[in-house]
Coordinates of C-alpha atoms and ligand atoms in Angstrom, one line a residue:
M6 CA -176.7 -97.2 -100.8
S7 CA -173.9 -99.3 -101.0
F8 CA -173.3 -100.3 -104.7
S9 CA -174.0 -104.1 -104.7
S10 CA -177.4 -103.6 -102.5
K11 CA -178.1 -101.4 -105.3
T12 CA -177.6 -103.9 -107.7
K13 CA -179.4 -107.0 -106.4
K14 CA -182.5 -104.1 -105.7
E15 CA -182.9 -103.3 -109.5
L16 CA -182.0 -107.7 -110.2
C17 CA -185.6 -107.8 -107.8
R18 CA -187.5 -105.4 -110.4
I19 CA -187.0 -108.4 -113.4
E20 CA -190.1 -110.2 -114.7
S21 CA -189.6 -113.9 -115.1
A22 CA -190.7 -116.4 -117.4
N23 CA -192.3 -119.5 -115.1
C24 CA -188.9 -121.6 -116.2
C25 CA -186.7 -118.9 -115.5
Q26 CA -188.9 -118.4 -111.3
K27 CA -187.8 -122.0 -110.9
A28 CA -184.3 -121.7 -112.3
E29 CA -183.6 -118.5 -109.9
C30 CA -185.3 -119.8 -106.9
Y31 CA -183.6 -122.9 -107.6
G32 CA -179.8 -120.6 -107.7
L33 CA -181.6 -118.9 -104.3
L34 CA -182.0 -122.0 -102.4
L35 CA -178.9 -123.5 -103.4
F36 CA -176.2 -120.6 -102.5
G37 CA -177.9 -120.3 -98.9
R38 CA -176.4 -120.7 -95.8
S39 CA -177.7 -124.8 -96.2
F40 CA -179.3 -126.3 -98.6
S41 CA -180.2 -130.5 -96.5
L42 CA -182.5 -132.2 -95.1
Q43 CA -181.6 -130.8 -91.6
S44 CA -182.2 -127.3 -92.8
I45 CA -182.8 -125.0 -96.1
T46 CA -182.6 -121.7 -95.1
L47 CA -181.1 -118.1 -96.3
T48 CA -179.8 -114.9 -95.0
T49 CA -179.6 -111.6 -97.0
E50 CA -179.2 -107.9 -95.9
S51 CA -181.2 -106.8 -98.8
R52 CA -185.1 -106.5 -98.1
E53 CA -185.8 -106.8 -101.6
T54 CA -184.2 -110.0 -101.9
A55 CA -185.9 -111.4 -98.5
E56 CA -189.3 -110.6 -100.4
R57 CA -188.6 -112.3 -103.8
T58 CA -187.0 -115.1 -102.6
A59 CA -190.1 -115.5 -100.3
E60 CA -192.6 -115.1 -104.1
L61 CA -190.5 -117.2 -105.8
V62 CA -190.2 -119.9 -103.2
A63 CA -194.2 -119.9 -102.9
R64 CA -194.4 -120.3 -107.0
A65 CA -192.1 -122.2 -107.9
A66 CA -191.5 -125.0 -105.1
G67 CA -195.9 -124.2 -103.4
V68 CA -193.5 -123.4 -100.0
Y69 CA -194.1 -120.8 -97.7
V70 CA -191.4 -119.9 -95.6
D71 CA -190.2 -118.8 -92.6
V72 CA -189.2 -115.2 -92.3
K73 CA -187.0 -114.0 -89.3
T74 CA -185.1 -110.4 -88.8
S75 CA -182.6 -109.9 -86.4
P76 CA -181.4 -106.6 -85.1
P77 CA -178.8 -105.1 -87.5
R78 CA -174.7 -106.2 -86.0
R79 CA -172.8 -103.8 -84.5
G80 CA -171.1 -100.6 -87.2
D81 CA -173.7 -102.2 -89.5
Q82 CA -177.0 -100.2 -90.2
R83 CA -179.3 -102.7 -92.0
S84 CA -180.9 -106.2 -90.2
A85 CA -180.8 -109.4 -91.3
C86 CA -183.3 -111.6 -92.7
T87 CA -183.0 -115.6 -92.2
L88 CA -185.8 -117.4 -94.4
S89 CA -186.2 -120.6 -93.9
V90 CA -188.0 -123.4 -95.3
P91 CA -190.7 -124.5 -92.0
G92 CA -190.6 -128.7 -91.2
S93 CA -189.0 -131.7 -92.7
S94 CA -191.7 -132.8 -94.8
Q95 CA -191.8 -129.0 -96.7
I96 CA -187.8 -129.7 -97.1
E97 CA -188.1 -132.8 -98.2
Q98 CA -190.8 -131.4 -100.5
V99 CA -188.3 -128.8 -102.1
L100 CA -185.7 -131.2 -102.0
H101 CA -187.2 -133.3 -104.2
Q102 CA -188.8 -130.8 -106.6
F103 CA -184.8 -129.5 -107.2
G104 CA -183.3 -134.0 -107.7
Y105 CA -182.2 -133.6 -104.3
T106 CA -182.8 -136.7 -101.6
G107 CA -180.6 -134.6 -99.4
K108 CA -178.2 -138.1 -97.9
E109 CA -176.0 -136.4 -100.9
I110 CA -172.6 -136.6 -99.4
S111 CA -171.4 -133.6 -101.7
L112 CA -173.6 -130.4 -102.6
R113 CA -173.0 -130.5 -106.0
M114 CA -175.1 -128.5 -109.0
N115 CA -177.9 -129.7 -110.9
L116 CA -177.9 -128.9 -114.2
A117 CA -181.4 -130.7 -115.0
N118 CA -182.8 -127.2 -113.1
L119 CA -182.1 -125.5 -116.2
D120 CA -184.7 -126.2 -118.7
H121 CA -183.8 -123.5 -121.1
E122 CA -181.0 -121.4 -121.9
C123 CA -182.5 -118.0 -121.4
C124 CA -182.7 -120.3 -117.8
R125 CA -178.7 -120.1 -117.0
S126 CA -179.1 -116.5 -116.5
A127 CA -181.9 -117.0 -114.2
F128 CA -180.3 -119.1 -112.3
L129 CA -176.9 -116.9 -111.8
R130 CA -179.3 -114.7 -110.5
G131 CA -180.6 -116.1 -107.8
A132 CA -177.2 -117.5 -106.7
F133 CA -175.6 -113.9 -107.1
L134 CA -178.5 -111.9 -105.0
S135 CA -178.3 -115.3 -102.1
C136 CA -175.0 -115.0 -101.4
G137 CA -172.9 -112.1 -104.0
T138 CA -172.0 -109.1 -103.7
V139 CA -169.8 -106.5 -106.1
T140 CA -167.9 -104.0 -104.8
D141 CA -168.6 -100.3 -106.2
P142 CA -166.7 -99.5 -109.0
A143 CA -165.0 -96.3 -107.9
R144 CA -162.9 -98.8 -105.5
D145 CA -162.3 -102.3 -107.9
Y146 CA -163.8 -103.7 -110.3
R147 CA -164.7 -107.5 -108.3
L148 CA -167.6 -109.6 -108.2
E149 CA -167.8 -112.5 -106.0
F150 CA -170.0 -115.5 -104.7
V151 CA -168.8 -116.4 -100.8
V152 CA -169.7 -120.2 -100.9
P153 CA -169.9 -122.6 -98.1
Y154 CA -168.9 -126.3 -99.4
R155 CA -166.0 -126.5 -101.8
N156 CA -167.8 -128.9 -104.9
L157 CA -170.3 -126.0 -105.0
A158 CA -167.9 -123.4 -105.4
R159 CA -165.8 -125.7 -107.6
D160 CA -169.3 -126.6 -109.7
L161 CA -170.2 -122.5 -110.1
T162 CA -166.7 -121.7 -111.4
A163 CA -166.8 -124.0 -114.5
F164 CA -170.3 -123.2 -115.4
L165 CA -169.9 -119.2 -115.5
R166 CA -166.3 -120.6 -117.2
D167 CA -168.8 -122.6 -120.2
I168 CA -170.8 -119.2 -120.2
F169 CA -169.7 -118.4 -124.1
E170 CA -171.0 -114.6 -124.0
L171 CA -169.2 -114.1 -120.5
D172 CA -165.7 -115.0 -121.3
A173 CA -165.0 -115.0 -117.9
T174 CA -162.0 -117.1 -115.8
P175 CA -163.3 -116.9 -112.7
G176 CA -161.0 -117.6 -109.7
I177 CA -161.5 -119.4 -106.5
I178 CA -160.3 -118.2 -102.8
N179 CA -160.5 -119.5 -99.6
R180 CA -162.1 -117.1 -97.2
K181 CA -162.8 -117.4 -93.7
G182 CA -164.0 -121.3 -94.0
S183 CA -165.8 -120.3 -97.4
F184 CA -164.9 -120.5 -100.8
V185 CA -164.9 -117.8 -102.6
V186 CA -165.5 -117.4 -106.7
Y187 CA -165.1 -114.1 -108.0
L188 CA -164.6 -112.1 -111.6
K189 CA -162.1 -109.2 -111.8
G190 CA -162.0 -106.5 -114.2
G191 CA -164.0 -104.1 -115.5
D192 CA -164.3 -105.9 -118.7
H193 CA -165.8 -109.6 -117.2
V194 CA -168.0 -107.6 -114.1
A195 CA -170.5 -105.3 -116.6
D196 CA -170.4 -108.1 -119.1
L197 CA -171.8 -110.4 -116.2
L198 CA -173.8 -107.9 -114.6
T199 CA -175.5 -107.7 -117.9
F200 CA -175.7 -111.2 -118.2
L201 CA -177.5 -111.5 -115.0
G202 CA -179.8 -108.4 -116.2
A203 CA -178.5 -105.6 -114.6
G204 CA -178.2 -103.9 -117.3
S205 CA -178.0 -100.1 -115.2
S206 CA -175.4 -101.2 -112.8
A207 CA -173.5 -102.5 -115.8
M208 CA -173.9 -99.6 -117.0
E209 CA -172.9 -97.3 -114.4
L210 CA -170.3 -99.5 -113.8
I211 CA -168.8 -97.6 -117.4
Q212 CA -169.4 -94.6 -116.7
V213 CA -167.0 -94.7 -113.6
R214 CA -164.6 -96.3 -115.0
M215 CA -164.3 -93.9 -118.0
L216 CA -164.8 -90.6 -115.6
K217 CA -161.4 -92.3 -113.8
E218 CA -159.5 -92.9 -117.1
V219 CA -160.3 -89.4 -118.2
R220 CA -159.0 -88.4 -114.4
N221 CA -156.1 -90.1 -114.7
E222 CA -155.0 -89.3 -118.4
V223 CA -155.4 -85.3 -117.2
N224 CA -153.5 -85.5 -113.9
R225 CA -150.3 -87.3 -116.5
K226 CA -150.2 -84.5 -118.5
T227 CA -150.5 -82.2 -115.4
N228 CA -147.8 -84.1 -113.5
F229 CA -145.7 -84.1 -117.0
E230 CA -145.8 -80.5 -116.6
T231 CA -145.6 -79.7 -113.8
A232 CA -142.1 -82.3 -113.9
N233 CA -141.3 -80.1 -116.9
I234 CA -141.5 -76.9 -115.0
E235 CA -139.6 -78.1 -111.8
K236 CA -136.6 -79.2 -113.9
T237 CA -136.6 -75.5 -115.7
A238 CA -136.6 -73.9 -112.0
S239 CA -134.1 -76.7 -111.0
A240 CA -131.8 -75.5 -113.9
A241 CA -132.1 -72.1 -113.4
A242 CA -131.4 -72.3 -109.6
R243 CA -128.0 -74.3 -110.6
Q244 CA -127.2 -71.7 -112.3
M245 CA -128.3 -68.7 -109.9
I246 CA -125.3 -70.7 -107.5
A247 CA -122.4 -71.0 -109.8
L248 CA -122.9 -67.7 -110.3
K249 CA -123.1 -66.6 -106.9
K250 CA -119.8 -68.6 -106.1
I251 CA -118.1 -66.7 -109.2
F252 CA -118.6 -63.5 -108.2
A253 CA -117.9 -64.2 -104.5
C254 CA -114.6 -65.9 -106.1
G255 CA -113.5 -62.7 -108.0
G256 CA -116.7 -61.8 -109.7
V257 CA -117.5 -61.2 -113.1
S258 CA -114.4 -60.3 -114.7
L259 CA -113.1 -64.0 -113.9
L260 CA -115.2 -65.4 -117.2
P261 CA -114.0 -64.7 -120.4
E262 CA -115.3 -61.9 -122.3
E263 CA -118.1 -63.4 -124.0
L264 CA -119.8 -65.0 -121.7
R265 CA -119.9 -61.9 -119.2
E266 CA -123.1 -60.1 -119.9
L267 CA -124.9 -63.0 -120.0
A268 CA -123.7 -64.4 -116.9
L269 CA -124.9 -60.4 -115.2
L270 CA -128.7 -61.3 -117.2
R271 CA -129.2 -63.5 -115.6
Y272 CA -128.3 -63.5 -112.6
Q273 CA -130.4 -60.7 -112.0
N274 CA -133.3 -61.8 -114.2
P275 CA -133.8 -65.4 -112.0
D276 CA -137.0 -66.2 -113.7
L277 CA -136.6 -65.9 -117.5
S278 CA -136.6 -69.3 -119.5
L279 CA -133.7 -69.4 -122.0
R280 CA -135.7 -67.6 -125.5
E281 CA -135.9 -64.5 -123.3
L282 CA -132.9 -64.2 -122.2
G283 CA -131.8 -64.7 -125.4
Q284 CA -133.5 -61.7 -126.9
N285 CA -132.3 -59.2 -124.5
L286 CA -128.9 -59.4 -125.2
E287 CA -126.8 -58.0 -127.6
P288 CA -126.6 -59.1 -129.8
P289 CA -129.3 -61.3 -129.3
L290 CA -128.4 -65.5 -129.0
S291 CA -130.6 -67.9 -130.2
R292 CA -132.5 -70.3 -127.1
S293 CA -129.4 -72.9 -128.5
G294 CA -126.3 -70.1 -128.2
V295 CA -127.6 -69.5 -124.5
N296 CA -127.4 -72.4 -123.6
H297 CA -124.6 -73.8 -124.7
R298 CA -122.8 -70.4 -122.5
L299 CA -124.9 -71.0 -119.4
S300 CA -123.5 -74.6 -119.5
R301 CA -120.0 -73.2 -120.1
I302 CA -120.3 -70.9 -116.6
M303 CA -121.4 -73.9 -114.9
E304 CA -118.4 -75.5 -116.1
L305 CA -116.8 -72.8 -115.5
A306 CA -117.7 -72.4 -111.5
E307 CA -117.0 -76.0 -111.1
H308 CA -113.5 -75.9 -111.7
L309 CA -113.4 -72.7 -109.0
R310 CA -114.7 -74.8 -106.6
G311 CA -112.0 -76.7 -107.6
S312 CA -109.6 -74.6 -106.9
D313 CA -111.5 -73.3 -103.6
L314 CA -110.7 -77.1 -102.0
E315 CA -106.8 -76.8 -103.7
Q316 CA -106.7 -74.8 -100.8
G317 CA -107.4 -77.3 -98.0
A318 CA -105.4 -80.3 -97.6
E319 CA -106.0 -82.4 -99.7
P320 CA -102.2 -82.4 -101.7
E321 CA -102.0 -85.9 -103.4
R322 CA -105.2 -84.3 -105.7
G323 CA -103.0 -81.1 -106.7
R324 CA -102.2 -82.9 -110.2
T325 CA -105.7 -83.2 -111.4
R326 CA -106.9 -79.3 -110.0
A327 CA -103.6 -77.9 -111.5
G328 CA -105.0 -79.5 -114.9
S329 CA -107.7 -78.1 -113.8
R330 CA -106.6 -74.7 -114.0
S331 CA -104.4 -74.6 -116.5
E332 CA -107.9 -75.6 -118.4
R333 CA -109.4 -72.3 -116.8
G334 CA -106.7 -70.1 -117.4
Ligands
ZN16 ZN1 -186.3 -119.9 -118.8

């Protein structure tokens, strides 16, 4: 079951006061597929939402809705359920109940339907059950309301922004002819879920986020260590290339006396750390001492490359190489 379906299931178990039942019913119908003199309908894939809507409309508006089930769309397992208020007189009755004539030019929110503070949460719960989704926190932290009407979407945005507990800055985008009001970010989504009454879903989101953070931290540290190991390994590899070149060009006698023992030791033990190399020298040498001598060996190998090229076809650069040769000698 998706995180969204689980959240809706949790919300549908909430028992609320009469005032809140009316407010939730209003949210469900207003944010449904249509809310006008022609029809009042709501489509949902959540069986729980369908049952709750039917019950709330009966209780709060005294109307029994028609329920139609359509077979699942391709690639989907769940069937969609369409609820509609039957007959024009009952449609008028419901519209009237919530302060509408059905002749409004543009559909807006009527805050007079929210009698008390407690009703704000119930109203939003209805809106979410009707047109909302929340993304699985393993993927992202995002909650959306897909609203068919522009001004209604704007009203919802303002309503969300005004709820002190949420401290939210919802965004609004146009998608396939609908207006999507969305909240992003783990904290904001968890706060809204809590405000709607989905405490378990909010908790699940917070736990998933904590796990992700711990995992990222571990990854960050391991990557850092791997990078260090690779750095050491590639330094040793570069030393080996330099040493091979020295041996190919005439051997360890090319090196000053104090570097010869270390050169041989490194060549025979490519896996030893600098500290271990130092301990195996006679007399022993510190890590930084070893590092310094290895750098000198590398440098000398560089100059060897120069003298190799000198035998090639670049006479105009000879002076530089002469210079480097004199350094070597
Ligand atoms: Zn209430």
